[in-house]
Tab-separated table of C-alpha atoms in Angstrom:
chain	number	residue	atom	x	y	z
A	23	UNK	CA	52.751	-59.537	-60.849
A	24	UNK	CA	52.041	-56.369	-58.921
A	25	UNK	CA	52.288	-55.474	-55.228
A	26	UNK	CA	49.993	-52.696	-54.052
A	27	UNK	CA	48.105	-51.386	-51.010
A	28	UNK	CA	44.347	-50.842	-50.993
A	29	UNK	CA	42.090	-49.076	-48.512
A	30	UNK	CA	38.690	-50.512	-47.753
A	31	UNK	CA	36.020	-51.047	-45.100
A	32	UNK	CA	35.638	-54.346	-43.312
A	33	UNK	CA	33.242	-55.334	-40.528
A	34	UNK	CA	34.434	-57.807	-37.901
A	35	UNK	CA	33.168	-58.850	-34.488
A	36	UNK	CA	35.540	-58.256	-31.609
A	37	UNK	CA	34.957	-58.913	-27.931
A	38	UNK	CA	35.619	-55.811	-25.875
A	39	UNK	CA	37.221	-55.953	-22.401
A	40	UNK	CA	34.003	-54.500	-20.982
A	41	UNK	CA	31.919	-57.368	-22.404
A	42	UNK	CA	34.391	-59.888	-21.034
A	43	UNK	CA	34.079	-58.338	-17.569
A	44	UNK	CA	30.259	-58.353	-17.755
A	45	UNK	CA	30.168	-62.017	-18.778
A	46	UNK	CA	32.634	-62.943	-16.048
A	47	UNK	CA	30.487	-61.369	-13.335
A	48	UNK	CA	27.331	-62.870	-14.835
A	49	UNK	CA	28.738	-66.391	-14.685
A	50	UNK	CA	29.659	-66.171	-10.993
A	51	UNK	CA	27.657	-68.015	-8.367
A	52	UNK	CA	26.365	-66.219	-5.292
A	53	UNK	CA	29.354	-67.244	-3.168
A	54	UNK	CA	31.845	-66.379	-5.903
A	55	UNK	CA	30.241	-62.958	-6.313
A	56	UNK	CA	30.571	-62.278	-2.588
A	57	UNK	CA	34.268	-63.102	-2.742
A	58	UNK	CA	34.763	-60.876	-5.781
A	59	UNK	CA	33.022	-57.919	-4.114
A	60	UNK	CA	35.169	-58.268	-0.995
A	61	UNK	CA	38.308	-58.542	-3.094
A	62	UNK	CA	37.394	-55.393	-5.020
A	63	UNK	CA	36.802	-53.525	-1.754
A	64	UNK	CA	40.302	-54.474	-0.580
A	65	UNK	CA	42.046	-53.500	-3.824
A	66	UNK	CA	40.070	-50.411	-4.887
A	67	UNK	CA	40.194	-47.365	-2.537
A	68	UNK	CA	37.355	-45.666	-4.461
A	69	UNK	CA	34.960	-48.570	-3.831
A	70	UNK	CA	32.916	-48.602	-0.619
A	71	UNK	CA	30.729	-51.463	0.596
A	72	UNK	CA	28.666	-52.132	3.672
A	73	UNK	CA	27.727	-55.750	4.265
A	74	UNK	CA	24.667	-57.048	6.076
A	75	UNK	CA	24.767	-60.558	7.498
A	76	UNK	CA	22.085	-62.480	5.640
A	77	UNK	CA	20.529	-65.903	6.015
A	78	UNK	CA	22.364	-68.460	3.875
A	79	UNK	CA	19.071	-70.275	3.357
A	80	UNK	CA	16.680	-67.566	2.164
A	81	UNK	CA	18.796	-64.399	1.824
A	82	UNK	CA	16.922	-62.349	4.448
A	83	UNK	CA	18.894	-59.923	6.635
A	84	UNK	CA	19.529	-61.461	10.060
A	85	UNK	CA	18.131	-59.760	13.139
A	86	UNK	CA	20.234	-60.372	16.248
A	87	UNK	CA	21.781	-63.353	14.502
A	88	UNK	CA	18.419	-64.958	13.668
A	89	UNK	CA	16.528	-65.169	10.399
A	90	UNK	CA	12.969	-64.252	11.274
A	91	UNK	CA	11.789	-65.412	7.855
A	92	UNK	CA	13.061	-68.960	8.361
A	93	UNK	CA	11.969	-68.964	12.008
A	94	UNK	CA	8.329	-68.380	11.156
A	95	UNK	CA	8.647	-70.490	7.972
A	96	UNK	CA	6.797	-68.101	5.716
A	97	UNK	CA	7.695	-65.245	3.398
A	98	UNK	CA	6.847	-61.668	4.237
A	99	UNK	CA	9.557	-59.638	2.545
A	100	UNK	CA	8.972	-57.434	-0.499
A	101	UNK	CA	10.002	-58.393	-4.000
A	102	UNK	CA	12.592	-56.945	-6.323
A	103	UNK	CA	13.356	-53.261	-6.042
A	104	UNK	CA	13.455	-51.206	-9.208
A	105	UNK	CA	15.903	-48.699	-7.748
A	106	UNK	CA	17.870	-47.157	-10.617
A	107	UNK	CA	20.636	-45.287	-8.786
A	108	UNK	CA	23.826	-45.431	-10.876
A	109	UNK	CA	26.019	-46.433	-7.954
A	110	UNK	CA	23.495	-48.312	-5.868
A	111	UNK	CA	22.776	-51.973	-5.562
A	112	UNK	CA	19.729	-53.240	-3.735
A	113	UNK	CA	16.509	-51.929	-2.295
A	114	UNK	CA	18.159	-49.153	-0.277
A	115	UNK	CA	21.291	-48.320	-2.254
A	116	UNK	CA	23.529	-45.458	-1.236
A	117	UNK	CA	23.404	-41.995	-2.689
A	118	UNK	CA	26.622	-40.045	-2.666
A	119	UNK	CA	25.318	-36.955	-0.888
A	120	UNK	CA	23.666	-38.552	2.145
A	121	UNK	CA	25.162	-42.008	2.407
A	122	UNK	CA	27.003	-41.391	5.673
A	123	UNK	CA	23.819	-40.297	7.445
A	124	UNK	CA	21.335	-42.764	6.004
A	125	UNK	CA	22.605	-46.102	7.202
A	126	UNK	CA	23.085	-47.878	10.502
A	127	UNK	CA	24.422	-51.440	10.511
A	128	UNK	CA	21.809	-54.114	11.044
A	129	UNK	CA	24.294	-56.390	12.798
A	130	UNK	CA	27.735	-56.066	14.309
A	131	UNK	CA	30.473	-58.283	12.923
A	132	UNK	CA	30.789	-60.281	16.139
A	133	UNK	CA	27.107	-61.209	16.417
A	134	UNK	CA	26.255	-64.879	16.312
A	135	UNK	CA	25.204	-66.480	13.034
A	136	UNK	CA	24.060	-70.071	13.756
A	137	UNK	CA	24.183	-71.085	10.104
A	138	UNK	CA	27.899	-70.331	10.008
A	139	UNK	CA	28.491	-73.235	12.403
A	140	UNK	CA	26.942	-75.778	10.046
A	141	UNK	CA	29.633	-77.866	8.404
A	142	UNK	CA	29.177	-79.751	5.194
A	143	UNK	CA	29.278	-83.503	5.683
A	144	UNK	CA	32.330	-85.162	4.097
A	145	UNK	CA	31.762	-87.299	1.045
A	146	UNK	CA	31.862	-91.072	1.229
A	147	UNK	CA	35.205	-91.077	-0.600
A	148	UNK	CA	36.687	-88.734	2.015
A	149	UNK	CA	35.371	-90.810	4.924
A	150	UNK	CA	36.659	-94.015	3.361
A	151	UNK	CA	40.109	-92.516	2.790
A	152	UNK	CA	40.276	-91.521	6.455
A	153	UNK	CA	39.430	-95.089	7.481
A	154	UNK	CA	42.043	-96.480	5.102
A	155	UNK	CA	44.815	-94.400	6.653
A	156	UNK	CA	44.534	-96.483	9.810
A	157	UNK	CA	44.352	-99.783	7.913
A	158	UNK	CA	47.149	-99.323	5.350
A	159	UNK	CA	50.845	-98.630	5.332
A	160	UNK	CA	51.822	-95.115	4.346
A	161	UNK	CA	53.353	-96.384	1.106
A	162	UNK	CA	49.899	-97.641	0.041
A	163	UNK	CA	48.092	-94.326	0.518
A	164	UNK	CA	48.819	-93.301	-3.062
A	165	UNK	CA	47.361	-96.565	-4.369
A	166	UNK	CA	44.240	-96.172	-2.233
A	167	UNK	CA	43.722	-92.602	-3.390
A	168	UNK	CA	44.103	-93.638	-7.044
A	169	UNK	CA	41.668	-96.537	-6.619
A	170	UNK	CA	39.059	-94.348	-4.932
A	171	UNK	CA	39.397	-91.877	-7.759
A	172	UNK	CA	38.777	-94.706	-10.217
A	173	UNK	CA	35.368	-95.608	-8.752
A	174	UNK	CA	32.303	-94.388	-10.661
A	175	UNK	CA	29.172	-92.875	-9.101
A	176	UNK	CA	27.805	-96.337	-8.299
A	177	UNK	CA	30.991	-97.511	-6.602
A	178	UNK	CA	32.267	-99.777	-9.391
A	179	UNK	CA	35.956	-99.840	-10.314
A	180	UNK	CA	36.751	-98.410	-13.725
A	181	UNK	CA	39.795	-99.995	-15.320
A	182	UNK	CA	41.781	-103.117	-14.553
A	183	UNK	CA	44.207	-103.893	-11.748
A	184	UNK	CA	47.008	-104.329	-14.291
A	185	UNK	CA	46.417	-100.902	-15.860
A	186	UNK	CA	46.354	-99.215	-12.448
A	187	UNK	CA	49.574	-100.967	-11.419
A	188	UNK	CA	51.280	-99.788	-14.616
A	189	UNK	CA	50.008	-96.227	-14.150
A	190	UNK	CA	51.370	-96.081	-10.591
A	191	UNK	CA	54.521	-98.098	-11.266
A	192	UNK	CA	53.785	-100.553	-8.452
A	193	UNK	CA	53.374	-104.354	-8.343
A	194	UNK	CA	49.989	-105.798	-9.232
A	195	UNK	CA	49.934	-107.565	-5.865
A	196	UNK	CA	50.095	-104.213	-4.054
A	197	UNK	CA	47.080	-102.874	-5.946
A	198	UNK	CA	45.116	-106.072	-5.307
A	199	UNK	CA	45.940	-105.916	-1.597
A	200	UNK	CA	44.761	-102.317	-1.245
A	201	UNK	CA	41.587	-103.065	-3.216
A	202	UNK	CA	40.813	-105.997	-0.904
A	203	UNK	CA	41.256	-103.693	2.091
A	204	UNK	CA	38.872	-101.155	0.566
A	205	UNK	CA	36.317	-103.893	-0.088
A	206	UNK	CA	36.727	-105.146	3.481
A	207	UNK	CA	36.197	-101.850	5.306
A	208	UNK	CA	34.066	-99.986	2.763
A	209	UNK	CA	30.400	-100.359	1.840
A	210	UNK	CA	29.638	-103.997	0.888
A	211	UNK	CA	30.315	-104.440	-2.822
A	212	UNK	CA	32.489	-101.359	-3.233
A	213	UNK	CA	35.219	-101.685	-5.833
A	214	UNK	CA	33.514	-104.495	-7.741
A	215	UNK	CA	34.066	-104.770	-11.473
A	216	UNK	CA	30.486	-105.801	-12.314
A	217	UNK	CA	27.107	-106.438	-10.582
A	218	UNK	CA	27.817	-110.143	-10.151
A	219	UNK	CA	31.034	-109.497	-8.221
A	220	UNK	CA	29.222	-106.798	-6.255
A	221	UNK	CA	26.550	-109.256	-5.117
A	222	UNK	CA	29.154	-111.881	-4.192
A	223	UNK	CA	31.102	-109.334	-2.120
A	224	UNK	CA	27.894	-108.498	-0.278
A	225	UNK	CA	27.417	-112.189	0.497
A	226	UNK	CA	30.915	-112.244	1.981
A	227	UNK	CA	30.041	-109.284	4.224
A	228	UNK	CA	26.842	-110.992	5.337
A	229	UNK	CA	28.848	-114.053	6.347
A	230	UNK	CA	31.284	-111.917	8.346
A	231	UNK	CA	28.351	-110.289	10.142
A	232	UNK	CA	26.973	-113.697	11.103
A	233	UNK	CA	23.992	-113.548	8.754
A	234	UNK	CA	22.757	-116.843	7.389
A	235	UNK	CA	23.386	-117.294	3.677
A	236	UNK	CA	20.806	-118.881	1.413
A	237	UNK	CA	21.927	-122.347	0.451
A	238	UNK	CA	21.879	-121.880	-3.354
A	239	UNK	CA	22.474	-118.150	-3.810
A	240	UNK	CA	26.272	-118.152	-4.093
A	241	UNK	CA	26.317	-120.985	-6.653
A	242	UNK	CA	23.623	-119.294	-8.749
A	243	UNK	CA	25.444	-115.954	-8.711
A	244	UNK	CA	28.787	-117.520	-9.576
A	245	UNK	CA	27.675	-119.767	-12.405
A	246	UNK	CA	24.196	-118.767	-13.560
A	247	UNK	CA	23.961	-115.007	-13.074
A	248	UNK	CA	22.960	-114.340	-16.700
A	249	UNK	CA	20.312	-117.084	-16.654
A	250	UNK	CA	18.880	-115.650	-13.433
A	251	UNK	CA	18.578	-112.185	-14.974
A	252	UNK	CA	16.880	-113.637	-18.065
A	253	UNK	CA	14.396	-115.628	-15.931
A	254	UNK	CA	15.664	-118.936	-17.292
A	255	UNK	CA	14.786	-120.724	-14.078
A	256	UNK	CA	14.235	-124.048	-15.854
A	257	UNK	CA	17.874	-124.201	-16.979
A	258	UNK	CA	19.071	-123.418	-13.453
A	259	UNK	CA	16.920	-126.170	-11.927
A	260	UNK	CA	18.212	-128.732	-14.418
A	261	UNK	CA	21.896	-127.843	-14.024
A	262	UNK	CA	21.824	-127.578	-10.235
A	263	UNK	CA	19.345	-130.394	-9.672
A	264	UNK	CA	17.082	-128.297	-7.455
A	265	UNK	CA	13.395	-127.404	-7.589
A	266	UNK	CA	11.817	-124.309	-9.151
A	267	UNK	CA	10.681	-123.183	-5.691
A	268	UNK	CA	14.288	-123.217	-4.481
A	269	UNK	CA	15.401	-121.079	-7.429
A	270	UNK	CA	12.600	-118.584	-6.806
A	271	UNK	CA	13.478	-118.562	-3.105
A	272	UNK	CA	17.106	-117.736	-3.997
A	273	UNK	CA	15.929	-114.963	-6.306
A	274	UNK	CA	13.753	-113.506	-3.535
A	275	UNK	CA	16.704	-113.622	-1.146
A	276	UNK	CA	18.831	-111.670	-3.645
A	277	UNK	CA	16.069	-109.125	-4.299
A	278	UNK	CA	15.475	-108.554	-0.570
A	279	UNK	CA	19.009	-108.601	0.849
A	280	UNK	CA	21.368	-107.560	-1.938
A	281	UNK	CA	21.745	-104.682	-4.373
A	282	UNK	CA	23.694	-104.339	-7.633
A	283	UNK	CA	24.757	-100.791	-6.700
A	284	UNK	CA	27.514	-100.783	-4.011
A	285	UNK	CA	27.067	-97.158	-2.928
A	286	UNK	CA	23.420	-97.722	-2.057
A	287	UNK	CA	24.565	-99.831	0.888
A	288	UNK	CA	26.210	-96.922	2.653
A	289	UNK	CA	23.706	-95.785	5.287
A	290	UNK	CA	20.914	-95.509	2.728
A	291	UNK	CA	22.916	-92.981	0.706
A	292	UNK	CA	21.968	-92.975	-2.947
A	293	UNK	CA	24.001	-91.387	-5.752
A	294	UNK	CA	26.319	-89.591	-3.334
A	295	UNK	CA	29.657	-91.245	-4.104
A	296	UNK	CA	32.340	-88.565	-4.157
A	297	UNK	CA	29.878	-85.823	-3.189
A	298	UNK	CA	28.279	-84.519	-0.027
A	299	UNK	CA	25.795	-87.156	1.022
A	300	UNK	CA	22.996	-85.859	3.211
A	301	UNK	CA	23.833	-82.282	4.117
A	302	UNK	CA	24.564	-80.398	0.951
A	303	UNK	CA	24.123	-76.677	1.558
A	304	UNK	CA	23.841	-74.288	-1.351
A	305	UNK	CA	22.935	-70.624	-1.309
A	306	UNK	CA	20.164	-69.641	-3.734
A	307	UNK	CA	21.026	-66.929	-6.234
A	308	UNK	CA	17.376	-66.006	-6.850
A	309	UNK	CA	14.392	-66.199	-4.513
A	310	UNK	CA	10.802	-66.715	-5.661
A	311	UNK	CA	8.301	-65.834	-2.966
A	312	UNK	CA	4.530	-65.876	-2.878
A	313	UNK	CA	3.213	-62.655	-1.361
A	314	UNK	CA	-0.545	-62.100	-1.219
A	315	UNK	CA	-1.024	-64.753	-3.871
A	316	UNK	CA	1.474	-63.168	-6.265
A	317	UNK	CA	4.884	-64.612	-7.130
A	318	UNK	CA	7.669	-62.114	-6.470
A	319	UNK	CA	11.310	-62.379	-7.552
A	320	UNK	CA	14.398	-61.182	-5.743
A	321	UNK	CA	18.120	-61.592	-6.449
A	322	UNK	CA	19.622	-62.827	-3.195
A	323	UNK	CA	22.666	-60.555	-3.167
A	324	UNK	CA	20.531	-57.414	-3.362
A	325	UNK	CA	20.087	-57.522	0.416
A	326	UNK	CA	23.606	-58.405	1.434
A	327	UNK	CA	25.807	-55.688	-0.064
A	328	UNK	CA	25.330	-51.930	-0.416
A	329	UNK	CA	27.937	-50.410	-2.720
A	330	UNK	CA	28.886	-46.912	-3.781
A	331	UNK	CA	31.620	-44.709	-5.139
A	332	UNK	CA	33.597	-43.342	-2.208
A	333	UNK	CA	32.393	-39.735	-1.549
A	334	UNK	CA	35.960	-38.414	-1.364
A	335	UNK	CA	36.864	-39.877	-4.744
A	336	UNK	CA	33.551	-38.681	-6.146
A	337	UNK	CA	34.397	-35.124	-5.046
A	338	UNK	CA	37.952	-35.372	-6.416
A	339	UNK	CA	36.572	-36.566	-9.770
A	340	UNK	CA	34.318	-33.481	-9.842
A	341	UNK	CA	37.202	-31.176	-8.933
A	342	UNK	CA	39.336	-32.826	-11.601
A	343	UNK	CA	36.988	-31.523	-14.278
A	344	UNK	CA	36.879	-27.955	-12.945
A	345	UNK	CA	40.254	-27.574	-11.195
A	346	UNK	CA	42.522	-29.936	-13.097
A	347	UNK	CA	45.505	-27.636	-12.588
A	348	UNK	CA	45.609	-28.389	-8.869
A	349	UNK	CA	46.327	-32.095	-9.455
A	350	UNK	CA	49.560	-33.709	-10.540
A	351	UNK	CA	49.610	-36.121	-13.465
A	352	UNK	CA	49.977	-39.107	-11.122
A	353	UNK	CA	47.006	-37.930	-9.046
A	354	UNK	CA	44.913	-37.489	-12.171
A	355	UNK	CA	45.723	-41.005	-13.393
A	356	UNK	CA	45.019	-42.468	-9.954
A	357	UNK	CA	41.629	-40.749	-9.589
A	358	UNK	CA	40.485	-41.494	-13.125
A	359	UNK	CA	41.600	-45.135	-12.926
A	360	UNK	CA	39.860	-46.031	-9.686
A	361	UNK	CA	36.714	-43.956	-10.248
A	362	UNK	CA	36.221	-45.550	-13.677
A	363	UNK	CA	36.973	-48.981	-12.243
A	364	UNK	CA	34.386	-48.521	-9.483
A	365	UNK	CA	31.667	-47.327	-11.856
A	366	UNK	CA	32.325	-50.210	-14.237
A	367	UNK	CA	32.371	-52.795	-11.440
A	368	UNK	CA	29.074	-51.635	-9.931
A	369	UNK	CA	27.539	-51.387	-13.397
A	370	UNK	CA	28.527	-54.999	-14.133
A	371	UNK	CA	26.979	-56.267	-10.921
A	372	UNK	CA	23.840	-54.254	-11.528
A	373	UNK	CA	23.594	-55.744	-15.017
A	374	UNK	CA	24.004	-59.217	-13.521
A	375	UNK	CA	21.098	-58.557	-11.185
A	376	UNK	CA	18.916	-57.233	-14.000
A	377	UNK	CA	19.747	-60.215	-16.235
A	378	UNK	CA	18.925	-62.737	-13.513
A	379	UNK	CA	15.695	-60.868	-12.786
A	380	UNK	CA	14.675	-60.977	-16.462
A	381	UNK	CA	15.352	-64.684	-16.723
A	382	UNK	CA	13.623	-65.517	-13.436
A	383	UNK	CA	10.583	-63.433	-14.435
A	384	UNK	CA	10.292	-65.342	-17.711
A	385	UNK	CA	10.646	-68.651	-15.865
A	386	UNK	CA	7.848	-67.710	-13.478
A	387	UNK	CA	5.569	-66.866	-16.407
A	388	UNK	CA	6.320	-70.121	-18.240
A	389	UNK	CA	6.443	-72.431	-15.218
A	390	UNK	CA	3.902	-70.889	-12.839
A	391	UNK	CA	1.945	-74.160	-12.753
A	392	UNK	CA	5.104	-75.978	-11.642
A	393	UNK	CA	5.840	-73.381	-8.957
A	394	UNK	CA	2.327	-73.560	-7.535
A	395	UNK	CA	1.331	-77.186	-8.080
A	396	UNK	CA	4.521	-79.229	-8.163
A	397	UNK	CA	6.783	-81.112	-10.517
A	398	UNK	CA	3.968	-82.871	-12.397
A	399	UNK	CA	3.090	-79.519	-13.955
A	400	UNK	CA	6.568	-78.757	-15.317
A	401	UNK	CA	6.209	-77.676	-18.950
A	402	UNK	CA	8.818	-78.328	-21.676
A	403	UNK	CA	10.998	-75.247	-21.929
A	404	UNK	CA	14.306	-74.406	-23.585
A	405	UNK	CA	16.859	-71.708	-22.977
A	406	UNK	CA	16.259	-70.501	-26.531
A	407	UNK	CA	12.635	-69.727	-25.627
A	408	UNK	CA	13.738	-67.741	-22.581
A	409	UNK	CA	16.280	-65.896	-24.727
A	410	UNK	CA	13.589	-64.945	-27.219
A	411	UNK	CA	11.236	-63.642	-24.534
A	412	UNK	CA	13.877	-61.677	-22.623
A	413	UNK	CA	15.724	-60.347	-25.669
A	414	UNK	CA	18.958	-61.915	-24.438
A	415	UNK	CA	21.275	-64.152	-26.411
A	416	UNK	CA	20.890	-67.879	-25.734
A	417	UNK	CA	24.520	-68.099	-24.613
A	418	UNK	CA	23.829	-65.325	-22.095
A	419	UNK	CA	20.904	-67.284	-20.665
A	420	UNK	CA	23.079	-70.393	-20.408
A	421	UNK	CA	25.909	-68.481	-18.762
A	422	UNK	CA	23.569	-66.736	-16.313
A	423	UNK	CA	21.865	-69.954	-15.151
A	424	UNK	CA	24.785	-72.407	-15.139
A	425	UNK	CA	25.761	-73.502	-11.642
A	426	UNK	CA	23.160	-71.263	-9.990
A	427	UNK	CA	20.237	-72.111	-7.720
A	428	UNK	CA	16.768	-70.758	-7.195
A	429	UNK	CA	14.536	-70.999	-4.126
A	430	UNK	CA	10.929	-71.954	-4.878
A	431	UNK	CA	7.927	-70.631	-2.937
A	432	UNK	CA	7.847	-73.920	-0.967
A	433	UNK	CA	11.426	-73.089	0.203
A	434	UNK	CA	12.986	-75.878	-1.837
A	435	UNK	CA	16.283	-74.887	-3.459
A	436	UNK	CA	16.772	-76.333	-6.955
A	437	UNK	CA	19.227	-75.642	-9.792
A	438	UNK	CA	18.058	-73.420	-12.642
A	439	UNK	CA	18.508	-76.397	-14.950
A	440	UNK	CA	15.435	-78.057	-13.401
A	441	UNK	CA	13.227	-75.528	-15.188
A	442	UNK	CA	14.566	-76.757	-18.515
A	443	UNK	CA	14.339	-80.501	-17.728
A	444	UNK	CA	10.877	-81.601	-18.779
A	445	UNK	CA	11.753	-85.236	-18.050
A	446	UNK	CA	11.564	-84.509	-14.294
A	447	UNK	CA	7.770	-84.735	-14.399
A	448	UNK	CA	7.942	-88.016	-16.341
A	449	UNK	CA	10.468	-89.403	-13.867
A	450	UNK	CA	8.155	-88.517	-11.001
A	451	UNK	CA	5.301	-90.386	-12.682
A	452	UNK	CA	7.519	-93.418	-13.305
A	453	UNK	CA	8.553	-93.380	-9.663
A	454	UNK	CA	4.903	-93.272	-8.567
A	455	UNK	CA	3.933	-96.137	-10.898
A	456	UNK	CA	6.715	-98.336	-9.516
A	457	UNK	CA	5.950	-97.426	-5.894
A	458	UNK	CA	2.324	-98.474	-6.371
A	459	UNK	CA	3.028	-101.638	-8.363
A	460	UNK	CA	1.911	-104.910	-6.883
A	461	UNK	CA	3.913	-107.316	-8.975
A	462	UNK	CA	7.179	-105.845	-10.344
A	463	UNK	CA	6.455	-104.268	-13.722
A	464	UNK	CA	8.776	-104.556	-16.690
A	465	UNK	CA	9.796	-101.413	-18.553
A	466	UNK	CA	7.440	-102.196	-21.445
A	467	UNK	CA	4.538	-102.360	-18.975
A	468	UNK	CA	5.538	-98.957	-17.599
A	469	UNK	CA	5.551	-97.643	-21.180
A	470	UNK	CA	1.940	-98.850	-21.537
A	471	UNK	CA	0.936	-97.149	-18.262
A	472	UNK	CA	2.529	-93.887	-19.397
A	473	UNK	CA	0.744	-94.151	-22.736
A	474	UNK	CA	-2.567	-94.392	-20.871
A	475	UNK	CA	-1.679	-91.036	-19.294
A	476	UNK	CA	-0.917	-89.477	-22.645
A	477	UNK	CA	2.871	-89.755	-22.329
A	478	UNK	CA	4.589	-91.490	-25.225
A	479	UNK	CA	8.219	-92.480	-24.685
A	480	UNK	CA	10.310	-95.459	-25.743
A	481	UNK	CA	11.102	-98.416	-23.514
A	482	UNK	CA	14.814	-97.586	-23.533
A	483	UNK	CA	13.943	-94.090	-22.300
A	484	UNK	CA	11.994	-95.586	-19.397
A	485	UNK	CA	14.999	-97.785	-18.616
A	486	UNK	CA	17.291	-94.737	-18.653
A	487	UNK	CA	15.015	-92.697	-16.375
A	488	UNK	CA	14.572	-95.656	-14.021
A	489	UNK	CA	18.342	-96.065	-13.802
A	490	UNK	CA	18.762	-92.347	-13.063
A	491	UNK	CA	16.204	-92.731	-10.260
A	492	UNK	CA	18.307	-95.610	-8.867
A	493	UNK	CA	15.380	-98.038	-9.253
A	494	UNK	CA	16.256	-101.660	-9.946
A	495	UNK	CA	14.869	-103.555	-12.951
A	496	UNK	CA	11.799	-105.696	-12.413
A	497	UNK	CA	13.883	-108.864	-12.184
A	498	UNK	CA	15.596	-107.542	-9.047
A	499	UNK	CA	12.744	-105.614	-7.429
């Protein structure tokens, strides 16, 4: 055996701190980027920013507290600037030598911004918890909060009462009592374990409201729910001793007055459990505007912030190279640290803007039909295709588009992910077919209709899309 040391070359991939910083900035949403820029301005004396108040809807600079673009409901602003100043960001970025004389604020800080007064509507879970605080003892608040957190997007309870009682270390009776209170004051059917219980809870609410209950509905739901769903009306008539017309009348009553999804009963709110229901406000990260028939792209933050290296620090950095003897070691470290930090920070944000612009430009080229003609013209597209066109890595495309929004020429704000979801056009067609149906169509009939339009998908896929659209099966429509 021999122990020795050898010298050799080896290649290995290592992530540099600079790349980590670039990816961090790239992944930020518009609001997160604003917070980061303001934080940097507070911590870094060499970093100067001037902020314009901009419209949270379209990104335009406000004039006297009003967005003229939104007021006239059409786009007139120019597209993306190609300004290449090293320390500038936006269409009119600063230059170090004349920055102090070239800018006058568009708005004062105390001017009125009407959008800032708009508050996001609380989620259904938050509203229900507020109602429960007046209906429960304080000791039961923890149980109520745990139960509400155990409801899925449709309002059904995940888990059993026994498991929840064990998890909280409370008696089963306490959990049952709180659940009954939630079911009493919440949307009819909330907290049910299955669709059958949901429908029965809705019948109870109808009785409390003085609505007349169909004579056979409760018995059919309690004892013959499966047979009703499978259209085995003959078995129901035999076991209950009623006529076929009475069974069909009960089915029509259920279809018209009840729903298997509890959350859908809450003021016509659909798929909003635990989230903002009607008023969900998001700021677009990228704007696509149609100007003179041409689609233009703009990164929203390019109008809000104007950034530069502080002129004093810029001058000291110059003097440091020619008159280094006049500075102490601490001064040298301070100047070099913050000047380098400022240049790197602005460079990272500029790279973020350029990356988003590249991706948005490729999306416009691929999905121009969708942008001009609507969702039916959405083409299949993957992030890998965008990566190939832009020369970016697929992970970079994913990171740049995740959690970000884009404003379409029709002023609709959608997530970037919509451009990569080809099923949206199929879902829209399925929705149209069902809206225009005379007699409720089964999923296999919808498959046949789609096939006539040149769209081939499986029945289970139709069922999945229909469920995502919150459309009931044919037996309950």
